Amino acid sequence: MALFSGNDLRDAARALRRSPTISACAILCLALGLGVTTAISSAIDKALLQAPPFNDPGSLVTVYRTTPHFKTGPFSAPNYLDLSRHARQLTIAAVSYGTSLLTVGGEATQVSVLNTTGNLFPMLGVKAQAGRLLLPADDARDQPRVVVLSDELWHSQFAGDPSIVGRSILLDGNQVTVVGIAPRDFRIPRGPSVLKAQVWEPLRFTDNQLQQRGSNFMPALGRLAPGATLASAQREMDDLFNGLVTVYPDLKGEGIRVVPLTVDATASVRTPLLLMLGAVLMVLLIAATDVASLLLARGVHRRRETAIRSALGGSRWAVMRPVFLESVLLAMIGALLGLGLAWAGVRTIGALATRRLPQLAGLTVDLRVIGFALLMALIVAIACGVAPAWRTASVDPQDALRDGRGGGMGRGQHRLLAALVIGEVALSLMLMIGAGLVLRGFSKLVHSDPGFDPAPIVTLAVTVSPQAYTGQEGPTRHFLNPALDAIRQLPGIEAASSIQLLPYDSWGWNGNTRYEGEPADNRTQRPLVEFRMVANDFFKVTGQKLLSGRTLLPSDDDRPESPYVVVVNEALVKRDFKGVDPIGKRFYTGDSTFGTIVGVVSNIRNVGPFAPPTAEMYSTYLQSGNGFSSFPLMIRVRHGDPLAVVPAIRKAIRAIDPLAAVTNVRSMDEVMTASVGAPRFYLLLLATFAIVAIVLAVAGLYGVLSFAVAQRTRELGIRSALGSTATRTAALVARQGMLLVAIGVIGGVAGAIALTRLLSGLLYGVSPLDPLAWLSACALLATAGLAATLVPSWRASRTDPLTAMRGE
């Protein structure tokens, strides 16, 4: 015999419709609580629990070079080769970043490139979609130039044509052979970032790179050998590097750090995401508390109905079956709505986090998480709905059918409901205070002074083929300078220049600087300086003030008679030249060559808003000694939208080089906004949790107060009959609700004092006890609580004495 029939389900649906307020509030609470929990649980599962798609990911490691200034440094070519050739405890692979110009059908496009040693793909154990991946034999400089395309580039530029494998494409003006297609969404986690590219190419070291032991530009990864441990690999790396220090004393102070790849990849997001998990569990707890209070109130309201079923001879199961069905139906409706919210939330989180948190790339709602959400919905709804029915089924029907307390709610139930409401208000306030603190910190972050006015500046990247220009400085002299001159002639352009890495977009290049007269030992202990290579008029674009000396001039070029000169910023002067005029001071660029400081400019936050301005040196492209073919441009307009001049800029650039690729067009405001993407992402999540918590608290408070008014209909009618005014009756109910809110606020403040200290990593210069955030959260929740009492209070004030007495 079936446990349930179609009629039972229809009766359950009718029963839910007979109490629309409580049913709607319970469904809303379940949907919001499960939706938010499922979305965030999916993100945490993706970022922290799922292993990367490589063979035996537990044996993969990240290998870092360390100095007294940082612990996550890259390697130089000779150091990498010496370590990798002699290492027995692990295999080491290296990569280097770059860009190239891809020409397809006469159209040129800038593509990102990762040059990698041929052992990388075999070490990871990944397979190509088509063709093959790079191999160790491809590293030899006498081998033909070959590349592997990303799945994205394969589809966007070659329409996913499988015949591209084995064919040649034009990269930087050279014919190169495509040997394979990388796996879909292929990326390698490395610390807080990922290694990914549109083109993967063999890393073939130049003679110059092999001679520069201090030129560190290659991130490194490794895999532990069979039987090796992290400790044994670390000891071997220490021994090998100490041997290098003995031969090359300039390396003194540097070291090696070997970290498990999976741990390293999640380190930067583990604490924030676990905090988000704690916040979302609070939301789920608030939702469960809401459902418990609402269904408990509903169960008490149905005591008379349950007693009648029991008096008519129904078994305990017969008495409880309608309630059980209603709870299951309630749970399923709430869970389905919650999964819909979770699906939308996952899509939103994935879209927001892909660039800001690469660990969440490819985020989807996992089936395991869906199953957990459904189970939680059933447990919450059934436990909260069936528990009152179970208790009522054990009560003497005669007692339950008597007038007075038997059909209503006793003191114990009143206290339990009040405690549940107080608990959800307290939890909601804790979330709101946390969100308010993060908002205050984010506001300070985005309003930190960048040192220049970004509003009238547009940025873009221009890439040309180095093969089209002769000489190492060919693209700079014969393309960049003429292109900038042409842009400066355009109407509405105030200034135009280039910097090798945009402010707020990347840290740049740095090194230990030795000033003239200082000893040559302890290189790693020397002050660290960020080096910025710029074109003419850069300081006109940023508007940096010249504090002393002069700026860089067009005559500061690559001619033998032009000495190497730099302009430094105020932060460097304050650190390295306290009370001393820096103009004319020299620093070593080699064993017997010097650069000279010729000017001092005001600070700008090249490294972004998270740190104060760092010590910097600016030099010209032509004096850098490096051949460039990709140039980020910064262009200041006189008035109006800076993006409006982009078509004219493109035309001016193409007039100099028709095949130049113009990409990544953004206003400087957009660049700065992107730089705070991660804290903005966490703020949006916390703000969402806080809003959901307010909705849940209001829904729960409204539902319980509505039930309380219904339970007190006779009492309120008698009060009206005895002369109580509508205002007094409404105030009575409002006081009851606001008393619960006040107690909840006190509890929430106490809990927030203990919990908000965990948010210190997200506050960016704001105290965990910031009074504005705390007072604002308390005021907002009190206002929301007052709003939740208005409708029940208004309903109570309109109670008709005769109708109330007749109904009872």
Tab-separated table of N, CA and C in Angstrom, residues 523-652:
chain	number	residue	atom	x	y	z
A	523	ARG	N	74.823	41.907	-1.891
A	523	ARG	CA	73.966	42.487	-2.931
A	523	ARG	C	72.488	42.418	-2.564
A	524	THR	N	72.033	41.274	-2.033
A	524	THR	CA	70.604	41.112	-1.757
A	524	THR	C	70.131	41.988	-0.604
A	525	GLN	N	71.071	42.533	0.186
A	525	GLN	CA	70.680	43.404	1.287
A	525	GLN	C	70.489	44.851	0.838
A	526	ARG	N	70.881	45.153	-0.387
A	526	ARG	CA	70.750	46.526	-0.872
A	526	ARG	C	69.282	46.886	-1.102
A	527	PRO	N	68.968	48.171	-1.123
A	527	PRO	CA	67.558	48.571	-1.327
A	527	PRO	C	67.027	48.143	-2.687
A	528	LEU	N	65.755	47.772	-2.694
A	528	LEU	CA	65.096	47.327	-3.920
A	528	LEU	C	64.452	48.526	-4.617
A	529	VAL	N	64.637	48.613	-5.928
A	529	VAL	CA	64.105	49.726	-6.714
A	529	VAL	C	63.299	49.161	-7.874
A	530	GLU	N	62.134	49.770	-8.133
A	530	GLU	CA	61.325	49.418	-9.295
A	530	GLU	C	61.806	50.246	-10.486
A	531	PHE	N	62.072	49.563	-11.600
A	531	PHE	CA	62.544	50.243	-12.811
A	531	PHE	C	61.387	50.404	-13.793
A	532	ARG	N	61.196	51.621	-14.281
A	532	ARG	CA	60.124	51.932	-15.230
A	532	ARG	C	60.727	52.547	-16.479
A	533	MET	N	60.499	51.927	-17.629
A	533	MET	CA	60.958	52.471	-18.906
A	533	MET	C	59.809	53.187	-19.586
A	534	VAL	N	60.052	54.431	-19.994
A	534	VAL	CA	58.987	55.273	-20.519
A	534	VAL	C	59.455	55.956	-21.791
A	535	ALA	N	58.473	56.480	-22.511
A	535	ALA	CA	58.755	57.294	-23.693
A	535	ALA	C	58.676	58.768	-23.319
A	536	ASN	N	58.970	59.631	-24.295
A	536	ASN	CA	58.917	61.073	-24.062
A	536	ASN	C	57.530	61.496	-23.595
A	537	ASP	N	57.478	62.520	-22.775
A	537	ASP	CA	56.239	63.148	-22.305
A	537	ASP	C	55.455	62.307	-21.310
A	538	PHE	N	56.058	61.254	-20.753
A	538	PHE	CA	55.294	60.443	-19.808
A	538	PHE	C	54.807	61.269	-18.627
A	539	PHE	N	55.662	62.145	-18.105
A	539	PHE	CA	55.284	62.919	-16.931
A	539	PHE	C	54.244	63.987	-17.266
A	540	LYS	N	54.127	64.342	-18.540
A	540	LYS	CA	53.042	65.235	-18.950
A	540	LYS	C	51.697	64.498	-18.915
A	541	VAL	N	51.737	63.217	-19.242
A	541	VAL	CA	50.497	62.432	-19.210
A	541	VAL	C	50.007	62.274	-17.778
A	542	THR	N	50.911	61.904	-16.880
A	542	THR	CA	50.498	61.684	-15.492
A	542	THR	C	50.368	62.982	-14.707
A	543	GLY	N	51.009	64.033	-15.189
A	543	GLY	CA	50.968	65.288	-14.455
A	543	GLY	C	51.831	65.284	-13.210
A	544	GLN	N	52.815	64.386	-13.131
A	544	GLN	CA	53.704	64.361	-11.976
A	544	GLN	C	54.521	65.652	-11.895
A	545	LYS	N	54.692	66.145	-10.692
A	545	LYS	CA	55.412	67.403	-10.494
A	545	LYS	C	56.923	67.145	-10.493
A	546	LEU	N	57.633	68.028	-11.145
A	546	LEU	CA	59.091	67.988	-11.106
A	546	LEU	C	59.539	68.690	-9.834
A	547	LEU	N	60.122	67.936	-8.907
A	547	LEU	CA	60.513	68.486	-7.615
A	547	LEU	C	61.918	69.061	-7.635
A	548	SER	N	62.793	68.505	-8.456
A	548	SER	CA	64.138	69.057	-8.619
A	548	SER	C	64.762	68.458	-9.861
A	549	GLY	N	65.790	69.136	-10.398
A	549	GLY	CA	66.475	68.638	-11.581
A	549	GLY	C	65.635	68.808	-12.832
A	550	ARG	N	65.719	67.818	-13.708
A	550	ARG	CA	64.987	67.859	-14.983
A	550	ARG	C	64.307	66.524	-15.235
A	551	THR	N	63.416	66.524	-16.207
A	551	THR	CA	62.786	65.275	-16.621
A	551	THR	C	63.614	64.636	-17.744
A	552	LEU	N	63.129	63.505	-18.262
A	552	LEU	CA	63.797	62.832	-19.367
A	552	LEU	C	63.553	63.591	-20.665
A	553	LEU	N	64.569	63.642	-21.521
A	553	LEU	CA	64.506	64.416	-22.758
A	553	LEU	C	64.643	63.500	-23.972
A	554	PRO	N	64.208	63.968	-25.147
A	554	PRO	CA	64.413	63.171	-26.360
A	554	PRO	C	65.890	62.853	-26.617
A	555	SER	N	66.779	63.690	-26.127
A	555	SER	CA	68.209	63.447	-26.351
A	555	SER	C	68.767	62.342	-25.464
A	556	ASP	N	67.961	61.860	-24.489
A	556	ASP	CA	68.393	60.736	-23.650
A	556	ASP	C	68.118	59.442	-24.407
A	557	ASP	N	68.986	59.161	-25.377
A	557	ASP	CA	68.739	58.026	-26.261
A	557	ASP	C	69.929	57.067	-26.239
A	558	ASP	N	70.038	56.260	-27.312
A	558	ASP	CA	71.033	55.191	-27.347
A	558	ASP	C	72.344	55.600	-28.008
A	559	ARG	N	72.559	56.851	-28.283
A	559	ARG	CA	73.821	57.282	-28.881
A	559	ARG	C	74.961	57.109	-27.868
A	560	PRO	N	76.148	56.770	-28.334
A	560	PRO	CA	77.276	56.563	-27.405
A	560	PRO	C	77.560	57.787	-26.541
A	561	GLU	N	77.329	58.986	-27.081
A	561	GLU	CA	77.626	60.192	-26.314
A	561	GLU	C	76.517	60.556	-25.319
A	562	SER	N	75.422	59.783	-25.285
A	562	SER	CA	74.313	60.079	-24.363
A	562	SER	C	74.456	59.214	-23.106
A	563	PRO	N	74.823	59.796	-21.967
A	563	PRO	CA	74.991	58.993	-20.741
A	563	PRO	C	73.642	58.450	-20.261
A	564	TYR	N	73.710	57.314	-19.596
A	564	TYR	CA	72.492	56.686	-19.048
A	564	TYR	C	72.021	57.499	-17.845
A	565	VAL	N	70.791	57.999	-17.926
A	565	VAL	CA	70.254	58.853	-16.867
A	565	VAL	C	68.884	58.349	-16.444
A	566	VAL	N	68.505	58.680	-15.226
A	566	VAL	CA	67.192	58.291	-14.708
A	566	VAL	C	66.585	59.459	-13.950
A	567	VAL	N	65.275	59.440	-13.883
A	567	VAL	CA	64.521	60.317	-12.984
A	567	VAL	C	63.962	59.425	-11.882
A	568	VAL	N	64.086	59.835	-10.638
A	568	VAL	CA	63.613	59.030	-9.512
A	568	VAL	C	62.385	59.703	-8.900
A	569	ASN	N	61.652	58.918	-8.110
A	569	ASN	CA	60.481	59.506	-7.460
A	569	ASN	C	60.791	59.923	-6.027
A	570	GLU	N	59.855	60.616	-5.447
A	570	GLU	CA	60.049	61.174	-4.110
A	570	GLU	C	60.250	60.075	-3.074
A	571	ALA	N	59.579	58.919	-3.255
A	571	ALA	CA	59.713	57.822	-2.288
A	571	ALA	C	61.150	57.323	-2.222
A	572	LEU	N	61.841	57.252	-3.356
A	572	LEU	CA	63.232	56.815	-3.352
A	572	LEU	C	64.111	57.822	-2.629
A	573	VAL	N	63.882	59.090	-2.871
A	573	VAL	CA	64.703	60.123	-2.232
A	573	VAL	C	64.532	60.071	-0.718
A	574	LYS	N	63.304	59.915	-0.249
A	574	LYS	CA	63.059	59.878	1.191
A	574	LYS	C	63.703	58.648	1.827
A	575	ARG	N	63.781	57.570	1.085
A	575	ARG	CA	64.371	56.351	1.639
A	575	ARG	C	65.901	56.345	1.565
A	576	ASP	N	66.467	56.750	0.430
A	576	ASP	CA	67.902	56.566	0.183
A	576	ASP	C	68.730	57.839	0.316
A	577	PHE	N	68.096	59.027	0.318
A	577	PHE	CA	68.875	60.281	0.323
A	577	PHE	C	68.309	61.274	1.327
A	578	LYS	N	68.109	60.817	2.546
A	578	LYS	CA	67.565	61.702	3.565
A	578	LYS	C	68.514	62.879	3.818
A	579	GLY	N	68.016	64.078	3.577
A	579	GLY	CA	68.811	65.274	3.815
A	579	GLY	C	69.934	65.490	2.825
A	580	VAL	N	69.934	64.737	1.719
A	580	VAL	CA	71.000	64.846	0.718
A	580	VAL	C	70.360	65.125	-0.636
A	581	ASP	N	70.978	66.002	-1.413
A	581	ASP	CA	70.484	66.287	-2.769
A	581	ASP	C	70.839	65.102	-3.680
A	582	PRO	N	69.834	64.426	-4.266
A	582	PRO	CA	70.126	63.241	-5.080
A	582	PRO	C	70.600	63.572	-6.495
A	583	ILE	N	70.412	64.821	-6.952
A	583	ILE	CA	70.763	65.166	-8.330
A	583	ILE	C	72.277	64.990	-8.536
A	584	GLY	N	72.612	64.230	-9.558
A	584	GLY	CA	74.008	63.963	-9.861
A	584	GLY	C	74.543	62.710	-9.209
A	585	LYS	N	73.796	62.117	-8.273
A	585	LYS	CA	74.263	60.882	-7.641
A	585	LYS	C	74.240	59.751	-8.677
A	586	ARG	N	75.236	58.857	-8.550
A	586	ARG	CA	75.360	57.780	-9.526
A	586	ARG	C	75.140	56.417	-8.860
A	587	PHE	N	74.729	55.449	-9.659
A	587	PHE	CA	74.542	54.075	-9.194
A	587	PHE	C	75.124	53.139	-10.253
A	588	TYR	N	75.495	51.959	-9.807
A	588	TYR	CA	76.139	51.010	-10.707
A	588	TYR	C	75.111	50.340	-11.620
A	589	THR	N	75.432	50.295	-12.899
A	589	THR	CA	74.657	49.490	-13.853
A	589	THR	C	75.475	48.294	-14.309
A	590	GLY	N	76.724	48.230	-13.944
A	590	GLY	CA	77.633	47.129	-14.240
A	590	GLY	C	78.832	47.254	-13.330
A	591	ASP	N	79.839	46.468	-13.586
A	591	ASP	CA	81.011	46.512	-12.707
A	591	ASP	C	81.708	47.870	-12.733
A	592	SER	N	81.676	48.536	-13.880
A	592	SER	CA	82.384	49.824	-13.981
A	592	SER	C	81.575	50.867	-14.732
A	593	THR	N	80.283	50.636	-14.901
A	593	THR	CA	79.422	51.599	-15.594
A	593	THR	C	78.380	52.134	-14.624
A	594	PHE	N	77.952	53.368	-14.885
A	594	PHE	CA	77.059	54.042	-13.952
A	594	PHE	C	75.854	54.640	-14.680
A	595	GLY	N	74.797	54.819	-13.904
A	595	GLY	CA	73.693	55.666	-14.308
A	595	GLY	C	73.650	56.866	-13.382
A	596	THR	N	73.060	57.948	-13.845
A	596	THR	CA	73.058	59.192	-13.073
A	596	THR	C	71.636	59.678	-12.846
A	597	ILE	N	71.343	60.116	-11.626
A	597	ILE	CA	70.032	60.695	-11.304
A	597	ILE	C	70.034	62.148	-11.757
A	598	VAL	N	69.076	62.503	-12.641
A	598	VAL	CA	69.023	63.874	-13.151
A	598	VAL	C	67.768	64.617	-12.719
A	599	GLY	N	66.808	63.925	-12.082
A	599	GLY	CA	65.586	64.606	-11.682
A	599	GLY	C	64.810	63.822	-10.640
A	600	VAL	N	63.924	64.538	-9.952
A	600	VAL	CA	63.043	63.937	-8.945
A	600	VAL	C	61.613	64.382	-9.244
A	601	VAL	N	60.688	63.409	-9.307
A	601	VAL	CA	59.281	63.713	-9.573
A	601	VAL	C	58.432	63.227	-8.404
A	602	SER	N	57.208	63.728	-8.339
A	602	SER	CA	56.282	63.302	-7.292
A	602	SER	C	55.874	61.847	-7.499
A	603	ASN	N	55.334	61.259	-6.439
A	603	ASN	CA	54.967	59.840	-6.471
A	603	ASN	C	53.659	59.609	-7.213
A	604	ILE	N	53.575	58.486	-7.893
A	604	ILE	CA	52.295	57.921	-8.306
A	604	ILE	C	52.294	56.470	-7.855
A	605	ARG	N	51.103	55.894	-7.717
A	605	ARG	CA	51.003	54.514	-7.230
A	605	ARG	C	51.108	53.545	-8.411
A	606	ASN	N	52.305	53.401	-8.949
A	606	ASN	CA	52.491	52.454	-10.046
A	606	ASN	C	52.131	51.032	-9.648
A	607	VAL	N	52.382	50.666	-8.382
A	607	VAL	CA	52.151	49.285	-7.960
A	607	VAL	C	50.720	49.066	-7.473
A	608	GLY	N	49.859	50.079	-7.576
A	608	GLY	CA	48.472	49.899	-7.205
A	608	GLY	C	48.159	50.440	-5.824
A	609	PRO	N	46.902	50.270	-5.381
A	609	PRO	CA	46.448	50.932	-4.157
A	609	PRO	C	46.761	50.187	-2.874
A	610	PHE	N	47.283	48.961	-2.961
A	610	PHE	CA	47.446	48.150	-1.756
A	610	PHE	C	48.677	48.523	-0.942
A	611	ALA	N	49.594	49.250	-1.536
A	611	ALA	CA	50.837	49.603	-0.843
A	611	ALA	C	51.146	51.061	-1.111
A	612	PRO	N	51.885	51.689	-0.220
A	612	PRO	CA	52.302	53.080	-0.481
A	612	PRO	C	53.234	53.132	-1.678
A	613	PRO	N	53.415	54.308	-2.277
A	613	PRO	CA	54.330	54.410	-3.424
A	613	PRO	C	55.707	53.843	-3.087
A	614	THR	N	56.264	53.084	-4.022
A	614	THR	CA	57.567	52.454	-3.809
A	614	THR	C	58.658	53.259	-4.506
A	615	ALA	N	59.906	52.957	-4.129
A	615	ALA	CA	61.052	53.641	-4.736
A	615	ALA	C	61.161	53.242	-6.205
A	616	GLU	N	61.234	54.262	-7.097
A	616	GLU	CA	61.229	53.998	-8.536
A	616	GLU	C	62.279	54.823	-9.261
A	617	MET	N	62.767	54.243	-10.370
A	617	MET	CA	63.640	54.947	-11.308
A	617	MET	C	63.007	54.861	-12.692
A	618	TYR	N	62.926	56.008	-13.373
A	618	TYR	CA	62.384	56.081	-14.730
A	618	TYR	C	63.538	56.316	-15.708
A	619	SER	N	63.554	55.512	-16.760
A	619	SER	CA	64.536	55.724	-17.834
A	619	SER	C	63.811	55.634	-19.167
A	620	THR	N	64.496	56.002	-20.251
A	620	THR	CA	63.860	55.956	-21.566
A	620	THR	C	63.996	54.568	-22.173
A	621	TYR	N	63.062	54.244	-23.054
A	621	TYR	CA	63.125	52.975	-23.769
A	621	TYR	C	64.478	52.806	-24.475
A	622	LEU	N	64.921	53.852	-25.129
A	622	LEU	CA	66.112	53.734	-25.969
A	622	LEU	C	67.377	53.505	-25.146
A	623	GLN	N	67.351	53.882	-23.869
A	623	GLN	CA	68.523	53.642	-23.031
A	623	GLN	C	68.412	52.366	-22.202
A	624	SER	N	67.314	51.623	-22.408
A	624	SER	CA	67.097	50.433	-21.578
A	624	SER	C	67.953	49.261	-22.005
A	625	GLY	N	68.371	49.230	-23.283
A	625	GLY	CA	69.152	48.099	-23.768
A	625	GLY	C	68.314	46.889	-24.087
A	626	ASN	N	66.969	47.007	-24.033
A	626	ASN	CA	66.084	45.880	-24.336
A	626	ASN	C	65.294	46.187	-25.602
A	627	GLY	N	65.125	45.186	-26.439
A	627	GLY	CA	64.325	45.368	-27.642
A	627	GLY	C	62.849	45.135	-27.342
A	628	PHE	N	62.023	46.124	-27.612
A	628	PHE	CA	60.587	46.018	-27.347
A	628	PHE	C	59.832	46.006	-28.666
A	629	SER	N	58.729	45.249	-28.682
A	629	SER	CA	57.840	45.285	-29.839
A	629	SER	C	56.390	45.460	-29.414
A	630	SER	N	56.150	45.495	-28.106
A	630	SER	CA	54.804	45.724	-27.574
A	630	SER	C	54.868	46.895	-26.607
A	631	PHE	N	53.971	47.872	-26.801
A	631	PHE	CA	54.050	49.119	-26.046
A	631	PHE	C	52.674	49.487	-25.462
A	632	PRO	N	52.526	49.512	-24.139
A	632	PRO	CA	51.327	50.096	-23.542
A	632	PRO	C	51.374	51.618	-23.688
A	633	LEU	N	50.306	52.215	-24.195
A	633	LEU	CA	50.245	53.667	-24.373
A	633	LEU	C	49.324	54.286	-23.332
A	634	MET	N	49.663	55.499	-22.902
A	634	MET	CA	48.812	56.305	-22.037
A	634	MET	C	48.640	57.663	-22.719
A	635	ILE	N	47.371	58.051	-22.940
A	635	ILE	CA	47.085	59.264	-23.707
A	635	ILE	C	46.107	60.127	-22.911
A	636	ARG	N	46.483	61.372	-22.678
A	636	ARG	CA	45.635	62.311	-21.935
A	636	ARG	C	44.900	63.210	-22.916
A	637	VAL	N	43.576	63.293	-22.752
A	637	VAL	CA	42.769	64.153	-23.609
A	637	VAL	C	42.450	65.447	-22.870
A	638	ARG	N	42.124	66.470	-23.643
A	638	ARG	CA	41.866	67.790	-23.032
A	638	ARG	C	40.508	67.849	-22.357
A	639	HIS	N	39.511	67.208	-22.960
A	639	HIS	CA	38.168	67.253	-22.377
A	639	HIS	C	37.344	66.118	-22.971
A	640	GLY	N	36.230	65.793	-22.290
A	640	GLY	CA	35.317	64.783	-22.805
A	640	GLY	C	35.743	63.367	-22.453
A	641	ASP	N	35.026	62.414	-23.053
A	641	ASP	CA	35.273	60.999	-22.827
A	641	ASP	C	36.592	60.604	-23.480
A	642	PRO	N	37.566	60.084	-22.709
A	642	PRO	CA	38.850	59.736	-23.328
A	642	PRO	C	38.738	58.623	-24.361
A	643	LEU	N	37.727	57.749	-24.223
A	643	LEU	CA	37.572	56.652	-25.183
A	643	LEU	C	37.092	57.145	-26.546
A	644	ALA	N	36.566	58.384	-26.600
A	644	ALA	CA	36.051	58.905	-27.872
A	644	ALA	C	37.154	59.127	-28.897
A	645	VAL	N	38.399	59.281	-28.442
A	645	VAL	CA	39.492	59.556	-29.379
A	645	VAL	C	40.136	58.278	-29.906
A	646	VAL	N	39.679	57.105	-29.443
A	646	VAL	CA	40.335	55.845	-29.822
A	646	VAL	C	40.309	55.607	-31.331
A	647	PRO	N	39.187	55.819	-32.051
A	647	PRO	CA	39.229	55.589	-33.504
A	647	PRO	C	40.303	56.419	-34.205
A	648	ALA	N	40.442	57.689	-33.815
A	648	ALA	CA	41.467	58.522	-34.425
A	648	ALA	C	42.865	58.027	-34.071
A	649	ILE	N	43.031	57.527	-32.852
A	649	ILE	CA	44.328	56.995	-32.440
A	649	ILE	C	44.674	55.752	-33.253
A	650	ARG	N	43.693	54.876	-33.441
A	650	ARG	CA	43.923	53.679	-34.260
A	650	ARG	C	44.375	54.066	-35.669
A	651	LYS	N	43.696	55.047	-36.227
A	651	LYS	CA	44.025	55.471	-37.585
A	651	LYS	C	45.447	56.027	-37.654
A	652	ALA	N	45.833	56.803	-36.640
A	652	ALA	CA	47.185	57.364	-36.624
A	652	ALA	C	48.235	56.268	-36.501
